[in-house]
Amino acid sequence: MKKVNPDNSLGFILNRTNTRMKNALLHKFRDYDLTPEQWAVLNRLWVKEGVTPKELADLTCKDQPTTVRMLAKLQNKGYITREVNPEDSRSFLIYLTSKGREAKDILFPLAFEVLNEATRGIEAEQLEAAKSILNQIYRNLESQR
């Protein structure tokens, strides 16, 4: 049997890198009382508002209960608002507030600082290859659900 070095396993490397990225974002967003997970929700809403919590959960790869909790926190912080869905009065649609829209101009540069630091010394072609490989791994595992 082949000896496996746990420090060199793909899962460990992915987890360690994800943790480091999240911690760096958390540090950058500290003054705005936002987590990387909340940033992901805002990021999706900057692209398209008026979506359901379920849609946001799918778009951010989170479960629905976690997403609902994040939305409640974002609403309490004044970044989003919930409106009754006109097509289904049992559900809500999520919209940005003016504070949520304005946050984009502040938070994007901070996120890019982290991304630029994280990818320092890596060629664009290497980054595209890495993203392609990681997306293929995701798709491979998605089919097993």
XYZ file of N, CA and C in Angstrom:
435
model
N 0.838 -1.183 0.000
C 0.000 0.000 0.000
C 0.879 1.241 0.000
N 0.496 2.216 -0.831
C 1.266 3.450 -0.959
C 1.088 4.312 0.287
N 2.205 4.825 0.782
C 2.156 5.709 1.947
C 1.663 7.087 1.491
N 0.682 7.631 2.210
C 0.085 8.907 1.856
C 0.557 9.981 2.841
N 0.990 11.087 2.283
C 1.371 12.228 3.097
C 0.132 13.109 3.254
N -0.463 13.175 4.451
C -1.695 13.952 4.619
C -1.527 15.433 4.260
N -0.329 15.980 4.455
C -0.102 17.389 4.126
C -0.127 17.653 2.625
N -0.040 16.593 1.838
C -0.015 16.735 0.385
C -1.302 16.214 -0.256
N -2.310 15.939 0.552
C -3.561 15.450 -0.026
C -4.365 16.626 -0.577
N -5.071 16.381 -1.654
C -5.846 17.432 -2.303
C -6.868 18.034 -1.337
N -7.574 17.190 -0.606
C -8.580 17.680 0.331
C -7.986 18.596 1.378
N -6.851 18.201 1.937
C -6.188 19.024 2.948
C -5.758 20.363 2.360
N -5.156 20.318 1.181
C -4.676 21.550 0.544
C -5.840 22.483 0.226
N -6.940 21.931 -0.298
C -8.115 22.749 -0.597
C -8.685 23.378 0.674
N -8.815 22.587 1.712
C -9.361 23.086 2.968
C -8.466 24.151 3.587
N -7.179 23.887 3.603
C -6.228 24.848 4.178
C -6.257 26.165 3.404
N -6.310 26.083 2.088
C -6.334 27.282 1.253
C -7.641 28.050 1.446
N -8.750 27.329 1.485
C -10.047 27.960 1.717
C -10.065 28.682 3.060
N -9.549 28.039 4.080
C -9.509 28.651 5.411
C -8.657 29.914 5.395
N -7.510 29.872 4.747
C -6.625 31.037 4.689
C -7.291 32.182 3.921
N -7.978 31.858 2.815
C -8.671 32.899 2.039
C -9.798 33.522 2.860
N -10.579 32.682 3.529
C -11.684 33.195 4.338
C -11.172 34.077 5.471
N -10.087 33.671 6.104
C -9.519 34.474 7.195
C -8.994 35.820 6.689
N -8.386 35.816 5.511
C -7.889 37.068 4.931
C -9.057 38.001 4.601
N -10.124 37.453 4.035
C -11.307 38.266 3.743
C -11.955 38.774 5.032
N -12.044 37.906 6.015
C -12.621 38.292 7.297
C -11.864 39.484 7.887
N -10.547 39.441 7.793
C -9.715 40.540 8.281
C -9.999 41.829 7.499
N -10.093 41.727 6.174
C -10.346 42.911 5.332
C -11.728 43.505 5.581
N -12.724 42.637 5.846
C -14.106 43.090 6.002
C -14.457 43.420 7.456
N -13.508 43.277 8.348
C -13.746 43.462 9.787
C -14.429 44.789 10.100
N -13.983 45.868 9.500
C -14.551 47.188 9.793
C -15.992 47.332 9.305
N -16.429 46.424 8.447
C -17.789 46.487 7.889
C -18.689 45.423 8.489
N -18.172 44.685 9.480
C -18.933 43.669 10.189
C -19.560 42.664 9.223
N -18.753 42.212 8.263
C -19.210 41.229 7.277
C -18.308 40.016 7.287
N -18.908 38.867 7.070
C -18.149 37.623 6.937
C -17.963 37.315 5.447
N -17.021 36.449 5.110
C -16.878 36.041 3.711
C -18.162 35.406 3.160
N -18.891 34.693 3.990
C -20.145 34.076 3.539
C -21.186 35.142 3.214
N -21.250 36.189 4.047
C -22.172 37.289 3.771
C -21.737 38.056 2.522
N -20.439 38.185 2.341
C -19.885 38.805 1.126
C -20.346 38.024 -0.097
N -20.329 36.705 -0.024
C -20.759 35.876 -1.159
C -22.215 36.148 -1.520
N -23.059 36.326 -0.517
C -24.471 36.632 -0.766
C -24.598 38.001 -1.427
N -23.922 38.996 -0.870
C -23.975 40.333 -1.472
C -23.456 40.301 -2.903
N -22.391 39.561 -3.116
C -21.794 39.438 -4.448
C -22.823 38.935 -5.458
N -23.620 37.958 -5.063
C -24.662 37.429 -5.951
C -25.776 38.438 -6.166
N -26.126 39.176 -5.105
C -27.193 40.176 -5.223
C -26.764 41.367 -6.070
N -25.477 41.672 -6.109
C -25.003 42.747 -6.981
C -25.182 42.371 -8.443
N -25.219 41.081 -8.725
C -25.450 40.616 -10.091
C -26.942 40.578 -10.397
N -27.732 40.084 -9.433
C -29.179 39.960 -9.653
C -29.915 40.022 -8.320
N -30.815 40.995 -8.217
C -31.656 41.131 -7.027
C -33.006 40.467 -7.298
N -33.835 40.430 -6.258
C -35.179 39.891 -6.410
C -35.188 38.380 -6.535
N -34.269 37.738 -5.823
C -34.186 36.276 -5.844
C -34.659 35.727 -4.500
N -35.027 34.467 -4.505
C -35.500 33.829 -3.281
C -34.308 33.362 -2.443
N -34.531 33.125 -1.152
C -33.459 32.547 -0.331
C -32.953 31.218 -0.886
N -33.843 30.418 -1.445
C -33.410 29.132 -2.023
C -32.467 29.354 -3.193
N -32.798 30.310 -4.050
C -31.909 30.614 -5.171
C -30.540 31.076 -4.672
N -30.542 31.929 -3.659
C -29.267 32.384 -3.092
C -28.489 31.239 -2.470
N -29.187 30.329 -1.819
C -28.520 29.160 -1.243
C -27.832 28.361 -2.345
N -28.533 28.140 -3.441
C -27.950 27.399 -4.565
C -26.762 28.147 -5.166
N -26.912 29.457 -5.337
C -25.856 30.258 -5.953
C -24.602 30.353 -5.093
N -24.760 30.255 -3.784
C -23.610 30.371 -2.879
C -23.149 29.022 -2.329
N -23.783 27.943 -2.792
C -23.429 26.582 -2.372
C -23.568 26.401 -0.854
N -24.611 26.987 -0.301
C -24.912 26.836 1.124
C -26.280 26.175 1.259
N -26.540 25.599 2.422
C -27.873 25.034 2.620
C -28.840 26.179 2.939
N -30.125 25.895 2.780
C -31.113 26.948 2.943
C -31.198 27.506 4.370
N -31.159 26.672 5.421
C -31.202 27.244 6.771
C -30.036 28.195 7.059
N -28.841 27.836 6.605
C -27.677 28.705 6.788
C -27.873 30.016 6.037
N -28.384 29.922 4.830
C -28.626 31.115 4.018
C -29.658 32.022 4.678
N -30.718 31.452 5.199
C -31.759 32.248 5.863
C -31.178 32.981 7.071
N -30.319 32.319 7.824
C -29.671 32.976 8.976
C -28.771 34.128 8.514
N -28.024 33.894 7.436
C -27.160 34.950 6.905
C -27.988 36.134 6.421
N -29.109 35.843 5.772
C -29.975 36.915 5.277
C -30.536 37.736 6.435
N -30.902 37.079 7.525
C -31.410 37.798 8.689
C -30.333 38.744 9.234
N -29.093 38.274 9.276
C -28.001 39.116 9.764
C -27.749 40.286 8.820
N -27.767 40.013 7.512
C -27.563 41.084 6.542
C -28.693 42.113 6.610
N -29.899 41.642 6.865
C -31.027 42.561 7.007
C -30.855 43.409 8.270
N -30.465 42.789 9.362
C -30.238 43.532 10.609
C -29.137 44.570 10.463
N -28.160 44.296 9.619
C -27.057 45.227 9.387
C -27.417 46.297 8.357
N -28.598 46.166 7.736
C -29.070 47.181 6.797
C -28.628 47.006 5.364
N -28.090 45.829 5.004
C -27.606 45.606 3.641
C -28.695 45.116 2.683
N -29.695 44.426 3.205
C -30.731 43.856 2.345
C -32.114 44.100 2.945
N -33.102 43.862 2.117
C -34.482 43.882 2.568
C -35.197 42.681 1.943
N -36.214 42.214 2.637
C -37.022 41.098 2.132
C -38.402 41.644 1.773
N -38.882 41.239 0.608
C -40.217 41.635 0.191
C -41.000 40.376 -0.152
N -42.294 40.414 0.136
C -43.147 39.266 -0.164
C -43.122 39.020 -1.672
N -42.979 37.766 -2.032
C -42.960 37.360 -3.434
C -44.380 37.503 -4.000
N -44.581 38.329 -5.020
C -45.931 38.516 -5.562
C -46.507 37.246 -6.202
N -45.630 36.315 -6.578
C -46.094 35.064 -7.189
C -46.392 33.984 -6.159
N -45.885 34.166 -4.930
C -46.100 33.185 -3.873
C -45.970 33.896 -2.528
N -47.100 34.234 -1.933
C -47.081 35.042 -0.711
C -46.436 34.335 0.473
N -46.112 33.046 0.331
C -45.428 32.319 1.404
C -43.921 32.509 1.361
N -43.408 33.092 0.272
C -41.960 33.255 0.154
C -41.589 34.725 -0.015
N -40.304 34.985 0.100
C -39.782 36.341 0.017
C -38.783 36.454 -1.116
N -38.625 37.670 -1.602
C -37.578 37.997 -2.562
C -36.602 38.935 -1.851
N -35.339 38.772 -2.164
C -34.288 39.526 -1.485
C -33.782 40.643 -2.401
N -33.712 41.843 -1.829
C -33.229 43.023 -2.542
C -32.168 43.724 -1.707
N -31.274 44.424 -2.373
C -30.278 45.244 -1.693
C -30.910 46.554 -1.254
N -30.439 47.075 -0.145
C -30.780 48.433 0.263
C -29.754 49.370 -0.377
N -29.918 50.664 -0.187
C -28.914 51.591 -0.711
C -27.555 51.311 -0.064
N -27.548 50.967 1.230
C -26.295 50.604 1.907
C -25.682 49.375 1.249
N -26.506 48.403 0.897
C -26.016 47.196 0.241
C -25.426 47.486 -1.128
N -26.059 48.384 -1.873
C -25.536 48.752 -3.198
C -24.226 49.524 -3.066
N -24.185 50.453 -2.117
C -22.980 51.270 -1.913
C -21.798 50.438 -1.421
N -22.068 49.366 -0.718
C -20.997 48.521 -0.175
C -20.135 47.915 -1.271
N -20.705 47.746 -2.453
C -19.952 47.143 -3.561
C -18.680 47.938 -3.858
N -18.800 49.264 -3.906
C -17.645 50.106 -4.231
C -16.578 50.076 -3.143
N -16.970 49.738 -1.939
C -16.020 49.662 -0.824
C -15.410 48.268 -0.722
N -16.263 47.239 -0.841
C -15.819 45.873 -0.576
C -15.054 45.230 -1.726
N -15.427 45.557 -2.964
C -14.725 44.943 -4.092
C -13.230 45.221 -4.060
N -12.801 46.479 -3.859
C -11.343 46.711 -3.796
C -10.665 45.924 -2.674
N -11.343 45.778 -1.545
C -10.759 45.001 -0.444
C -10.619 43.530 -0.820
N -11.643 42.991 -1.454
C -11.592 41.586 -1.883
C -10.499 41.385 -2.935
N -10.351 42.343 -3.833
C -9.308 42.218 -4.852
C -7.911 42.312 -4.256
N -7.767 43.060 -3.163
C -6.471 43.086 -2.472
C -6.106 41.675 -1.999
N -7.076 40.990 -1.415
C -6.839 39.624 -0.943
C -6.539 38.709 -2.124
N -7.330 38.811 -3.167
C -7.136 37.963 -4.343
C -5.781 38.219 -4.991
N -5.409 39.483 -5.108
C -4.106 39.807 -5.705
C -2.955 39.271 -4.867
N -3.081 39.363 -3.546
C -2.044 38.810 -2.663
C -1.998 37.286 -2.793
N -3.175 36.670 -2.840
C -3.241 35.205 -2.913
C -2.660 34.669 -4.220
N -2.781 35.424 -5.292
C -2.342 34.931 -6.603
C -1.020 35.552 -7.063
N -0.349 36.226 -6.151
C 0.941 36.847 -6.480
C 1.909 35.786 -6.994
N 2.549 36.084 -8.113
C 3.549 35.180 -8.676
C 2.974 34.026 -9.485
N 1.674 34.019 -9.691
C 1.038 32.954 -10.470
C 0.586 33.546 -11.805
N 1.002 32.922 -12.877
C 0.651 33.396 -14.219
C -0.843 33.213 -14.490
N -1.392 34.082 -15.332
C -2.820 34.039 -15.671
C -3.222 32.667 -16.220
N -2.364 32.075 -17.047
C -2.673 30.764 -17.625
C -2.747 29.692 -16.535
N -1.867 29.791 -15.545
C -1.886 28.844 -14.437
C -3.168 28.996 -13.615
N -3.588 30.233 -13.394
C -4.828 30.466 -12.652
C -6.027 29.896 -13.396
N -6.074 30.111 -14.698
C -7.185 29.576 -15.500
C -7.178 28.049 -15.471
N -6.000 27.448 -15.537
C -5.898 25.985 -15.471
C -6.361 25.482 -14.108
N -5.943 26.161 -13.046
C -6.348 25.754 -11.692
C -7.864 25.847 -11.544
N -8.448 26.939 -12.006
C -9.904 27.095 -11.914
C -10.617 26.022 -12.725
N -10.103 25.722 -13.886
C -10.701 24.688 -14.726
C -10.664 23.327 -14.033
N -9.539 22.999 -13.448
C -9.398 21.718 -12.745
C -10.325 21.662 -11.536
N -10.361 22.735 -10.742
C -11.230 22.748 -9.560
C -12.703 22.663 -9.955
N -13.085 23.334 -11.027
C -14.469 23.229 -11.506
C -14.786 21.815 -11.987
N -13.806 21.143 -12.594
C -14.039 19.753 -13.020
C -14.205 18.837 -11.807
N -13.395 19.038 -10.791
C -13.529 18.252 -9.558
C -14.914 18.483 -8.963
N -15.351 19.725 -8.929
C -16.684 20.051 -8.400
C -17.770 19.327 -9.190
N -17.688 19.413 -10.509
C -18.697 18.742 -11.353
C -18.662 17.229 -11.152
N -17.475 16.660 -11.012
C -17.370 15.223 -10.790
C -18.086 14.818 -9.488
N -17.908 15.616 -8.457
C -18.517 15.301 -7.170
C -20.001 15.656 -7.141
N -20.395 16.647 -7.911
C -21.794 17.060 -7.967
C -22.672 15.920 -8.507
N -22.142 15.174 -9.440
C -22.929 14.084 -10.045
C -23.160 12.944 -9.071
N -22.434 12.938 -7.942
C -22.601 11.868 -6.944
C -23.649 12.208 -5.902
N -24.238 13.386 -5.965
C -25.210 13.784 -4.944
C -26.494 13.037 -5.085
